[in-house]
Each structure stands twice: as structure tokens, then as C-alpha cells.
Amino acid sequence: MRVFTIAWREFRQYFTGVGGYIFVLLYMVILGLIFISSVQPGQPLQTGVINSAFLTLALFTAPFMTMRTFAGERQRGTLELLQLTPVTHWQLVIGKWLGVFGLALVIVLTALWLPISALLFANLDLGSIYAVFFGALCVFAATLAIGIFSSVVAKTVLASVAISSVITLTLWVIGLAAATLELGLIGLPESVTTVIRYSDLSSHFRDSFAQGVIDSSDLIYFASLTIGFLSIATASLQRQR
């Protein structure tokens, strides 16, 4: 119950101010404009640009969504007070993550009106669309976990954004390295090539969820990133006490 109390407190903070509304509005405006430009009456909806936009927005906004979870508390001098409450570090980290993931859930659910409204004008495979939105939640889960870790180790919110952005962008652009290896431009053992290819965050979204497919290997990838960074965040928080 303590975890959900922390999560609700964190989630509520986004909507007691304007922060949460800004994030939701940002997604609605950008995705809405892309949807409008992609809809052709009587024609299948071209979702490639929409998928790329959703992935890009998630990667670039996650650092800002999580920057205040711990770094902000540290700057306000309230983190020490939180650590003195009768909650474990793991409960604190999970609660904070659940709170910000709640904001991501609001964003995704709000964005669902776009494909539903498009049914009036274009042919649409709802199964594929739902797979994309589920994939977006998986991307959010992992990138928000990275953001939580960054906020734990950073002393300021700007440092948290910087650390989180570097990690997420590295996982994003590593696909370019994978493509280079596939072209044979750099000679590396096959095992190393496989690891680099598997580490590419964008491919796990683009090659499955964006194609309307939910693959167990992609679920394992995003679950591993999420649990891994939340575990590291907890360990880092324990060392700081």
C-alpha cells in the first residue's frame, strides 16, 4: 500500500500544476497533426510516420517527465525526509516510477481517440494500432526507468535530463552501429554483433510493435531494461543514505 501511496502522490503532482497537461497536449498536437496529414478517405492509414513520431516523442520526453522524481526532491531538500519515512528504497523507487508511468498511461489512452476517429475516414487495422500503443507503453516503461535512475544519481534536474538523454539516445542510435555491422564495414565477432543488434531499442519497437506484432523477445527486452534500471536506481539510492 505504501508503494501506491507514493505513486498517487507522484502522479497527482503532475496535474496539480500544468506539467502533466503540457505533456498530454504536446502529444495530442503532434500526433494529431500527423494523423490528419496521413488520413486519405477510403485508403488504408499510413502509420509509419505516426509510429516513428510516437517512439521519438517517448524517447525525448521521458527525461523531462522523470527529472523531478528524485533530483527535484534533492534540490528542494525533501529527499532526506522521504528516506526517513518507514518505506524501503525499493518501495520509493517503484512508487515514483509507477506515478510517472501513470502519466504515460494517460498520454497513451488519450491518444487512442486518434485511431478511433480515423475509422470514420479511412480503413484501419485496429489490432495493429493497439499493438503500437502497447509498444509505446513498453518504451515508456523502459525509458522512464532510465529516467528514474538518472534522477537518483543526478544532483540537479538538468543533470538528470542530460544523463537520461545520453542513455536513451545511445540505445536509440546503436541501431546505426548495428546497420554498419550488417553491411560488413566493421569486422567483429558474430556474438558481439548480435549483442549490439539486440541492444537497439528502436528496432524492438519498429520491427514488431509498429508492424502489429507482439513478440515475446521484445517484451523480455523492455522488461529487462525496466527492471534493470530500477534495480540500479534502488542500489544507488541505498548507497546515498
C-alpha positions as semicolon CSV with decimal commas, in nm:
position;residue;x (nm);y (nm);z (nm)
1;M;0,000;0,000;0,000
2;R;0,290;0,237;0,068
3;V;0,404;0,196;-0,293
4;F;0,064;0,305;-0,425
5;T;0,054;0,597;-0,181
6;I;0,386;0,719;-0,319
7;A;0,268;0,654;-0,676
8;W;-0,054;0,851;-0,625
9;R;0,135;1,140;-0,466
10;E;0,377;1,148;-0,760
11;F;0,102;1,118;-1,021
12;R;-0,111;1,387;-0,859
13;Q;0,178;1,634;-0,865
14;Y;0,175;1,633;-1,246
15;F;-0,185;1,754;-1,254
16;T;-0,190;1,990;-0,958
17;G;0,028;2,210;-1,177
18;V;0,047;2,243;-1,554
19;G;0,327;1,992;-1,618
20;G;0,108;1,690;-1,684
21;Y;-0,129;1,887;-1,908
22;I;0,164;2,019;-2,112
23;F;0,292;1,667;-2,181
24;V;-0,054;1,542;-2,280
25;L;-0,115;1,846;-2,502
26;L;0,226;1,808;-2,667
27;Y;0,148;1,451;-2,772
28;M;-0,205;1,534;-2,884
29;V;-0,097;1,825;-3,104
30;I;0,196;1,649;-3,272
31;L;0,029;1,310;-3,317
32;G;-0,298;1,476;-3,417
33;L;-0,133;1,677;-3,693
34;I;0,043;1,365;-3,822
35;F;-0,281;1,168;-3,816
36;I;-0,466;1,439;-4,008
37;S;-0,196;1,453;-4,275
38;S;-0,191;1,071;-4,305
39;V;-0,565;1,013;-4,347
40;Q;-0,683;0,964;-4,705
41;P;-1,058;0,894;-4,741
42;G;-1,119;0,532;-4,833
43;Q;-0,748;0,445;-4,821
44;P;-0,551;0,245;-4,563
45;L;-0,395;0,467;-4,299
46;Q;-0,020;0,514;-4,341
47;T;0,107;0,455;-3,988
48;G;0,484;0,454;-4,046
49;V;0,533;0,824;-3,970
50;I;0,295;0,801;-3,673
51;N;0,490;0,510;-3,524
52;S;0,820;0,692;-3,564
53;A;0,675;1,007;-3,408
54;F;0,542;0,817;-3,107
55;L;0,878;0,649;-3,049
56;T;1,072;0,973;-3,091
57;L;0,842;1,166;-2,857
58;A;0,868;0,896;-2,590
59;L;1,248;0,896;-2,607
60;F;1,280;1,275;-2,589
61;T;1,011;1,347;-2,329
62;A;1,087;1,067;-2,078
63;P;1,392;1,251;-1,933
64;F;1,177;1,558;-1,867
65;M;0,891;1,353;-1,721
66;T;1,122;1,193;-1,462
67;M;1,372;1,471;-1,389
68;R;1,200;1,590;-1,069
69;T;1,127;1,248;-0,917
70;F;1,448;1,238;-0,710
71;A;1,672;1,521;-0,835
72;G;1,391;1,769;-0,776
73;E;1,334;1,632;-0,425
74;R;1,707;1,662;-0,361
75;Q;1,716;2,025;-0,474
76;R;1,416;2,108;-0,253
77;G;1,578;1,931;0,043
78;T;1,288;1,687;0,081
79;L;1,464;1,369;-0,034
80;E;1,624;1,318;0,307
81;L;1,282;1,346;0,469
82;L;1,142;1,084;0,230
83;Q;1,425;0,847;0,320
84;L;1,341;0,885;0,688
85;T;0,983;0,766;0,635
86;P;0,905;0,398;0,703
87;V;0,939;0,287;0,339
88;T;1,214;0,085;0,177
89;H;1,426;0,228;-0,101
90;W;1,271;-0,023;-0,340
91;Q;0,920;0,094;-0,249
92;L;1,025;0,454;-0,300
93;V;1,174;0,386;-0,644
94;I;0,883;0,170;-0,761
95;G;0,630;0,420;-0,628
96;K;0,795;0,709;-0,810
97;W;0,817;0,505;-1,130
98;L;0,450;0,400;-1,109
99;G;0,348;0,762;-1,059
100;V;0,523;0,885;-1,372
101;F;0,414;0,573;-1,564
102;G;0,060;0,675;-1,475
103;L;0,120;0,998;-1,667
104;A;0,245;0,794;-1,963
105;L;-0,070;0,580;-1,943
106;V;-0,286;0,893;-1,954
107;I;-0,095;1,010;-2,263
108;V;-0,140;0,678;-2,443
109;L;-0,508;0,640;-2,351
110;T;-0,580;0,998;-2,456
111;A;-0,408;0,939;-2,788
112;L;-0,637;0,643;-2,860
113;W;-0,908;0,882;-2,981
114;L;-0,696;0,944;-3,290
115;P;-0,725;0,595;-3,446
116;I;-1,085;0,567;-3,327
117;S;-1,178;0,892;-3,503
118;A;-0,983;0,783;-3,813
119;L;-1,224;0,489;-3,854
120;L;-1,475;0,739;-3,993
121;F;-1,248;0,835;-4,282
122;A;-1,001;0,553;-4,354
123;N;-0,954;0,179;-4,343
124;L;-0,773;0,087;-4,025
125;D;-0,640;-0,232;-3,869
126;L;-0,724;-0,176;-3,504
127;G;-0,515;-0,476;-3,398
128;S;-0,204;-0,315;-3,541
129;I;-0,287;0,019;-3,382
130;Y;-0,337;-0,137;-3,040
131;A;-0,004;-0,320;-3,079
132;V;0,163;0,016;-3,148
133;F;0,009;0,173;-2,838
134;F;0,106;-0,127;-2,626
135;G;0,458;-0,098;-2,765
136;A;0,458;0,271;-2,674
137;L;0,379;0,174;-2,314
138;C;0,672;-0,070;-2,320
139;V;0,902;0,206;-2,448
140;F;0,772;0,438;-2,179
141;A;0,827;0,175;-1,909
142;A;1,192;0,133;-2,004
143;T;1,279;0,497;-2,073
144;L;1,105;0,614;-1,755
145;A;1,306;0,357;-1,557
146;I;1,620;0,504;-1,714
147;G;1,495;0,849;-1,617
148;I;1,432;0,739;-1,257
149;F;1,787;0,604;-1,234
150;S;1,925;0,927;-1,380
151;S;1,726;1,135;-1,133
152;V;1,860;0,927;-0,843
153;V;2,225;0,976;-0,934
154;A;2,197;1,339;-1,051
155;K;2,228;1,635;-0,816
156;T;2,011;1,866;-1,028
157;V;1,715;1,823;-1,260
158;L;1,920;1,944;-1,558
159;A;2,186;1,684;-1,486
160;S;1,912;1,421;-1,466
161;V;1,783;1,522;-1,809
162;A;2,135;1,510;-1,952
163;I;2,219;1,164;-1,812
164;S;1,885;1,015;-1,913
165;S;1,905;1,165;-2,262
166;V;2,253;1,025;-2,321
167;I;2,148;0,673;-2,218
168;T;1,823;0,668;-2,418
169;L;1,979;0,824;-2,727
170;T;2,263;0,571;-2,710
171;L;2,011;0,287;-2,705
172;W;1,835;0,455;-2,997
173;V;2,130;0,530;-3,226
174;I;2,301;0,200;-3,156
175;G;2,083;0,076;-3,441
176;L;2,308;0,271;-3,678
177;A;2,604;0,074;-3,545
178;A;2,410;-0,247;-3,595
179;A;2,334;-0,150;-3,955
180;T;2,701;-0,073;-4,016
181;L;2,799;-0,413;-3,881
182;E;2,543;-0,585;-4,101
183;L;2,699;-0,417;-4,404
184;G;3,030;-0,570;-4,304
185;L;3,204;-0,234;-4,281
186;I;3,348;-0,326;-3,942
187;G;3,474;-0,674;-3,868
188;L;3,360;-0,801;-3,526
189;P;3,276;-1,145;-3,390
190;E;2,920;-1,255;-3,459
191;S;2,844;-1,271;-3,086
192;V;2,933;-0,903;-3,044
193;T;2,725;-0,810;-3,349
194;T;2,428;-1,000;-3,206
195;V;2,452;-0,818;-2,872
196;I;2,472;-0,477;-3,040
197;R;2,176;-0,560;-3,265
198;Y;1,969;-0,681;-2,969
199;S;2,053;-0,366;-2,771
200;D;1,892;-0,142;-3,034
201;L;1,581;-0,003;-2,863
202;S;1,423;0,136;-3,179
203;S;1,432;-0,197;-3,362
204;H;1,240;-0,371;-3,084
205;F;0,959;-0,121;-3,140
206;R;0,990;-0,069;-3,516
207;D;1,024;-0,433;-3,625
208;S;0,745;-0,578;-3,412
209;F;0,500;-0,346;-3,236
210;A;0,497;-0,098;-3,524
211;Q;0,417;-0,390;-3,756
212;G;0,125;-0,501;-3,540
213;V;0,318;-0,790;-3,383
214;I;0,379;-0,851;-3,014
215;D;0,690;-1,069;-2,980
216;S;0,800;-1,228;-2,653
217;S;1,166;-1,139;-2,715
218;D;1,074;-0,770;-2,733
219;L;0,870;-0,795;-2,413
220;I;1,171;-0,954;-2,242
221;Y;1,396;-0,677;-2,374
222;F;1,182;-0,393;-2,239
223;A;1,111;-0,577;-1,912
224;S;1,484;-0,634;-1,863
225;L;1,564;-0,266;-1,923
226;T;1,289;-0,157;-1,686
227;I;1,373;-0,394;-1,402
228;G;1,746;-0,349;-1,452
229;F;1,748;0,030;-1,428
230;L;1,500;0,033;-1,139
231;S;1,725;-0,212;-0,953
232;I;2,034;0,001;-1,018
233;A;1,840;0,310;-0,907
234;T;1,746;0,137;-0,581
235;A;2,106;0,030;-0,516
236;S;2,229;0,384;-0,588
237;L;1,971;0,532;-0,352
238;Q;2,075;0,293;-0,075
239;R;2,440;0,397;-0,109
240;Q;2,345;0,763;-0,079
241;R;2,174;0,721;0,258
